[in-house]
Coordinates of C-alpha atoms in Angstrom, one line a residue:
M98 CA 95.0 174.4 99.3
R99 CA 92.5 171.7 98.3
V100 CA 94.5 171.0 95.2
F101 CA 97.7 170.8 97.1
L102 CA 96.3 168.5 99.7
K103 CA 94.7 166.2 97.1
T104 CA 98.0 166.1 95.2
T105 CA 100.0 165.3 98.4
T106 CA 97.5 162.5 99.3
M107 CA 97.9 161.0 95.8
L108 CA 101.7 161.1 96.0
L109 CA 101.7 159.5 99.4
A110 CA 99.3 156.7 98.2
I111 CA 101.6 156.1 95.2
A112 CA 104.6 156.0 97.5
A113 CA 102.9 153.5 99.8
T114 CA 101.9 151.4 96.8
S115 CA 105.4 151.4 95.4
T116 CA 106.8 150.4 98.8
S117 CA 104.4 147.5 99.1
F118 CA 105.4 146.2 95.6
A119 CA 109.1 146.8 96.3
S120 CA 109.3 143.9 98.7
T121 CA 108.7 140.2 97.7
R122 CA 107.3 137.5 99.9
W123 CA 107.9 133.8 99.3
D124 CA 106.0 131.1 101.1
M125 CA 108.4 128.2 101.7
A126 CA 107.2 124.6 102.2
T127 CA 109.3 122.1 104.2
P128 CA 108.1 118.7 105.3
Y129 CA 110.0 118.6 108.6
V130 CA 109.1 119.8 112.1
D131 CA 110.8 122.6 114.0
S132 CA 112.8 120.2 116.2
T133 CA 114.9 119.0 113.2
H134 CA 118.2 120.8 112.4
H135 CA 117.0 121.2 108.8
T136 CA 114.0 123.4 109.8
Q137 CA 116.0 125.3 112.5
N138 CA 118.6 126.0 109.8
I139 CA 115.9 127.1 107.4
R140 CA 114.4 129.5 109.9
Q141 CA 117.9 131.1 110.4
F142 CA 118.3 131.2 106.6
A143 CA 115.0 133.1 106.2
E144 CA 116.2 135.6 108.8
D145 CA 119.5 136.0 107.0
V146 CA 117.8 136.5 103.6
K147 CA 115.7 139.3 105.1
A148 CA 118.7 141.0 106.6
A149 CA 120.9 140.5 103.5
T150 CA 118.3 142.0 101.2
D151 CA 117.3 144.9 103.5
G152 CA 113.8 143.4 103.7
E153 CA 113.3 143.2 99.9
L154 CA 112.8 139.5 100.1
E155 CA 110.9 137.8 102.9
I156 CA 110.7 134.1 103.2
V157 CA 107.8 132.7 105.3
V158 CA 108.6 129.2 106.5
H159 CA 105.7 126.6 106.7
A160 CA 107.2 123.6 108.6
G161 CA 106.0 120.1 109.1
G162 CA 104.2 119.7 105.8
S163 CA 101.6 122.3 106.9
L164 CA 101.5 124.1 103.6
I165 CA 102.2 121.3 101.0
D166 CA 102.7 117.6 101.3
H167 CA 106.3 116.5 100.9
K168 CA 105.8 114.5 97.7
E169 CA 104.1 117.6 96.1
I170 CA 106.7 120.2 97.0
V171 CA 108.8 119.8 93.8
R172 CA 105.8 120.0 91.6
A173 CA 104.6 123.1 93.5
V174 CA 108.0 124.8 93.0
R175 CA 108.2 123.7 89.3
S176 CA 104.7 125.2 88.6
R177 CA 105.3 128.3 90.6
Q178 CA 102.6 127.5 93.1
I179 CA 105.3 128.4 95.6
S180 CA 108.7 129.9 94.8
I181 CA 110.8 127.9 97.2
G182 CA 110.8 124.6 99.1
E183 CA 112.8 122.0 100.8
V184 CA 112.8 118.3 99.8
F185 CA 114.6 115.1 100.5
I186 CA 116.8 114.5 97.4
G187 CA 116.0 110.8 97.2
I188 CA 112.3 111.6 96.8
L189 CA 113.1 112.5 93.2
G190 CA 114.7 109.1 92.5
N191 CA 111.9 108.0 90.1
E192 CA 112.5 111.1 88.0
D193 CA 116.2 110.6 87.4
P194 CA 118.8 108.1 88.9
V195 CA 121.2 110.9 89.9
F196 CA 118.8 111.8 92.7
K197 CA 119.2 108.2 94.1
L198 CA 122.9 108.6 94.5
D199 CA 123.3 109.7 98.1
N200 CA 120.8 107.0 99.2
L201 CA 123.0 104.2 98.0
P202 CA 123.8 102.1 101.1
F203 CA 127.4 102.0 102.2
L204 CA 128.8 104.2 99.5
A205 CA 129.4 107.3 101.6
T206 CA 129.1 106.6 105.3
D207 CA 130.8 109.5 107.0
F208 CA 130.5 113.3 106.5
D209 CA 133.8 113.7 104.6
Q210 CA 132.7 111.0 102.1
A211 CA 129.3 112.5 101.9
K212 CA 130.7 116.0 101.2
K213 CA 132.9 114.6 98.4
L214 CA 130.0 112.7 96.9
Y215 CA 128.0 115.9 96.9
A216 CA 130.8 117.9 95.3
V217 CA 131.2 115.5 92.4
S218 CA 127.4 115.2 91.8
K219 CA 126.3 118.8 92.4
A220 CA 126.7 120.0 88.8
T221 CA 124.6 117.1 87.5
I222 CA 121.9 117.7 90.1
E223 CA 121.8 121.4 89.1
N224 CA 121.5 120.5 85.4
K225 CA 118.6 118.2 86.1
L226 CA 116.8 120.8 88.1
A227 CA 117.4 123.4 85.4
E228 CA 115.6 121.2 82.9
D229 CA 112.5 121.7 85.1
N230 CA 113.0 125.4 85.6
M231 CA 114.4 125.1 89.1
M232 CA 117.6 126.0 90.9
L233 CA 119.5 124.5 93.8
L234 CA 120.2 127.0 96.5
Y235 CA 121.9 124.7 99.0
S236 CA 122.0 121.1 100.4
V237 CA 122.3 119.8 104.0
P238 CA 122.8 116.2 105.1
W239 CA 121.1 114.1 107.7
P240 CA 123.1 112.1 110.2
P241 CA 124.1 108.6 109.2
Q242 CA 121.1 106.2 109.0
G243 CA 120.5 103.4 111.5
I244 CA 117.9 100.6 112.0
Y245 CA 115.0 101.1 114.4
S246 CA 113.2 97.9 115.4
K247 CA 111.2 96.3 118.0
K248 CA 113.7 93.5 118.5
A249 CA 117.5 93.1 118.2
I250 CA 118.9 93.0 114.7
N251 CA 121.9 90.7 114.6
S252 CA 121.7 89.5 111.0
V253 CA 119.7 90.3 107.9
A254 CA 117.5 87.2 108.7
D255 CA 116.1 89.2 111.7
M256 CA 114.7 91.7 109.2
E257 CA 113.0 89.2 106.8
G258 CA 109.2 89.5 106.7
G259 CA 109.3 92.9 108.4
K260 CA 107.2 95.9 107.4
M261 CA 109.8 98.6 106.6
R262 CA 109.2 102.3 106.2
A263 CA 110.3 103.5 102.8
Y264 CA 110.7 107.2 101.9
S265 CA 112.4 106.8 98.5
S266 CA 112.6 104.3 95.6
T267 CA 116.1 103.4 96.8
L268 CA 114.9 102.4 100.2
S269 CA 112.1 100.5 98.7
Q270 CA 114.7 98.5 96.7
L271 CA 116.7 97.9 99.9
S272 CA 113.6 96.7 101.7
V273 CA 112.9 94.1 99.0
L274 CA 116.6 92.9 99.0
L275 CA 116.2 92.5 102.8
K276 CA 113.1 90.4 102.1
A277 CA 111.0 93.0 104.0
S278 CA 107.8 94.8 102.8
P279 CA 108.3 98.5 101.9
T280 CA 105.6 101.0 102.8
T281 CA 105.8 104.7 102.0
V282 CA 105.5 106.7 105.2
Q283 CA 106.5 110.4 105.4
T284 CA 108.3 111.7 108.5
V285 CA 105.2 113.3 110.1
E286 CA 103.3 110.0 109.8
I287 CA 105.9 107.8 111.5
P288 CA 104.3 107.5 115.0
Q289 CA 100.9 106.7 113.6
A290 CA 102.3 104.2 111.2
F291 CA 104.0 102.3 114.0
S292 CA 101.1 102.5 116.4
T293 CA 98.7 101.1 113.7
G294 CA 101.0 98.3 112.6
I295 CA 101.6 99.7 109.1
I296 CA 105.4 99.4 109.8
D297 CA 107.4 97.7 112.4
M298 CA 110.9 98.9 111.5
M299 CA 112.7 101.7 109.7
I300 CA 116.1 102.9 108.6
T301 CA 116.5 106.6 109.3
S302 CA 118.7 109.1 111.2
P303 CA 119.0 109.8 114.9
T304 CA 117.4 113.2 114.2
T305 CA 114.2 111.6 112.8
G306 CA 114.3 109.1 115.6
V307 CA 114.3 111.8 118.2
S308 CA 111.8 114.2 116.5
S309 CA 109.3 111.3 116.1
Q310 CA 110.0 110.1 119.7
S311 CA 110.8 106.6 118.4
W312 CA 111.2 105.2 122.0
D313 CA 107.5 105.3 122.2
Y314 CA 107.1 102.4 119.7
V315 CA 110.5 100.7 119.2
S316 CA 113.1 99.5 121.6
H317 CA 116.3 99.0 119.5
Y318 CA 118.5 101.2 117.4
T319 CA 121.3 99.5 115.5
D320 CA 123.9 102.1 114.4
V321 CA 124.8 100.7 111.0
Q322 CA 125.6 104.2 109.5
A323 CA 124.2 103.0 106.2
W324 CA 124.3 106.3 104.3
I325 CA 124.2 110.0 104.7
P326 CA 121.3 111.4 102.6
K327 CA 120.7 115.1 102.0
N328 CA 117.9 117.6 101.7
M329 CA 118.0 120.4 99.2
V330 CA 116.4 123.8 99.1
I331 CA 115.2 124.6 95.6
I332 CA 113.6 127.6 94.0
N333 CA 111.8 128.4 90.8
T334 CA 114.2 129.9 88.3
R335 CA 111.7 132.5 87.0
A336 CA 111.1 133.6 90.6
F337 CA 114.8 134.1 91.1
K338 CA 115.2 136.0 87.8
R339 CA 112.4 138.4 88.9
L340 CA 114.6 139.6 91.8
D341 CA 116.9 142.5 91.3
E342 CA 120.7 141.7 91.3
K343 CA 121.3 142.9 94.8
T344 CA 118.5 140.7 96.2
Q345 CA 119.8 137.8 94.2
Q346 CA 123.2 138.1 95.6
G347 CA 121.9 138.5 99.2
L348 CA 119.8 135.3 98.7
L349 CA 122.8 133.4 97.3
Q350 CA 125.1 134.5 100.1
A351 CA 122.5 133.4 102.7
S352 CA 122.2 130.1 100.9
A353 CA 126.0 129.5 101.1
D354 CA 126.0 130.3 104.8
A355 CA 123.0 128.0 105.4
E356 CA 124.8 125.1 103.7
S357 CA 128.0 125.6 105.7
R358 CA 126.0 125.9 108.9
G359 CA 123.8 123.0 108.2
W360 CA 126.6 120.5 107.7
E361 CA 128.1 121.5 111.0
M362 CA 124.7 121.2 112.6
A363 CA 124.3 117.6 111.2
K364 CA 127.6 116.5 112.7
K365 CA 126.5 117.8 116.2
E366 CA 123.1 116.3 115.8
T367 CA 124.6 112.8 115.2
A368 CA 126.2 112.6 118.6
L369 CA 123.6 114.5 120.5
N370 CA 120.6 112.6 119.2
T371 CA 122.2 109.2 119.4
K372 CA 122.8 109.9 123.1
I373 CA 119.2 111.0 123.5
L374 CA 118.0 107.7 122.1
A375 CA 120.0 105.9 124.7
D376 CA 118.9 108.2 127.5
K377 CA 115.3 107.5 126.6
G378 CA 115.8 103.9 127.2
M379 CA 116.5 102.5 123.7
N380 CA 119.0 99.8 123.2
V381 CA 121.6 101.5 121.1
A382 CA 124.0 98.9 119.7
A383 CA 126.8 98.7 117.1
P384 CA 126.1 96.2 114.3
T385 CA 127.5 92.7 114.3
K386 CA 130.1 91.7 111.8
A387 CA 127.6 89.3 110.2
L388 CA 125.0 92.0 109.8
M389 CA 127.5 94.4 108.2
S390 CA 128.9 91.8 105.9
S391 CA 125.5 91.1 104.5
L392 CA 124.5 94.7 104.3
N393 CA 127.7 95.6 102.4
D394 CA 127.0 92.9 99.9
I395 CA 123.5 94.3 99.4
G396 CA 125.1 97.8 99.0
D397 CA 127.3 96.4 96.2
T398 CA 124.3 94.9 94.5
M399 CA 122.4 98.2 94.6
A400 CA 125.4 100.2 93.3
T401 CA 125.7 97.8 90.4
D402 CA 122.0 98.2 89.6
W403 CA 122.3 102.0 89.9
L404 CA 125.2 102.1 87.4
K405 CA 123.1 100.2 84.9
E406 CA 120.3 102.7 85.3
A407 CA 122.5 105.9 85.4
G408 CA 124.7 104.9 82.5
T409 CA 127.8 106.9 81.5
E410 CA 126.6 109.9 83.5
G411 CA 126.5 107.9 86.7
K412 CA 129.8 106.2 86.0
A413 CA 131.5 109.5 85.6
I414 CA 130.2 110.7 89.0
L415 CA 131.3 107.5 90.7
D416 CA 134.7 107.5 89.0
A417 CA 135.3 111.1 90.2
Y418 CA 134.2 110.1 93.7
K419 CA 136.5 107.2 93.9
K420 CA 139.6 109.1 92.8

């Protein structure tokens, strides 16, 4: 009987150990707070992954930069410090010009244009990530970008000498062309940056404007719809390959669902959050013709500069986009 009980106990222990190793847990870093549609979509994505893989893969979401700072997320995924993360595509602009593409002002200014630009550039983005042992799971856009300021912006002259928030190399270049001073400020740092005078204006989405309660520190929102940037969810390729085939397929299906859902969420967020800005007392205004004319000229300059940097690879993408 003792032998039987001992054997049974050992078998149960082995079974329990096998069960614990059968499931995989990934910590996921995202820089955005829960009120953004990106994080809401990611939390649903994590639930979908768990359901689609019968609990074999669990993704634990760490929002608001609570696990890893935004600018360090790509390095963390690349080095397998974490297996999965979300980043703003433009934050990789210094690594390769293709990541600057959807930050180019006035190239893709509505969701249909943004989706087409994504379609023609996706394969190149995937190839660039693969070179660093990473994979693209899905990408979701922000609403069109507008100007937040403490005074009315009727022409580019109203922006000269300002201190502008910059979250990518492309936006830094735009700031310089506007004769403003760019300062790198991440999303979670926006309220403090305004309150301490580090910045006095920014170009960002209605979503970020609402999540950071922009009405507390600026009074004007000029809806220039400058561009529609995207975030992307990336994973370490080795981590993906360690999953069994069924779990891989469940993850990929949940990713496709998240991308489709996220684009629809972004469209709804645009109208909803622009209304919230107005309801909170901000002066929400359409841009003047003079402002848009000057901004479009700057956009053309930046596109020309980007093509010089991106070379034949970049030209092929833009040619495909303009067909």
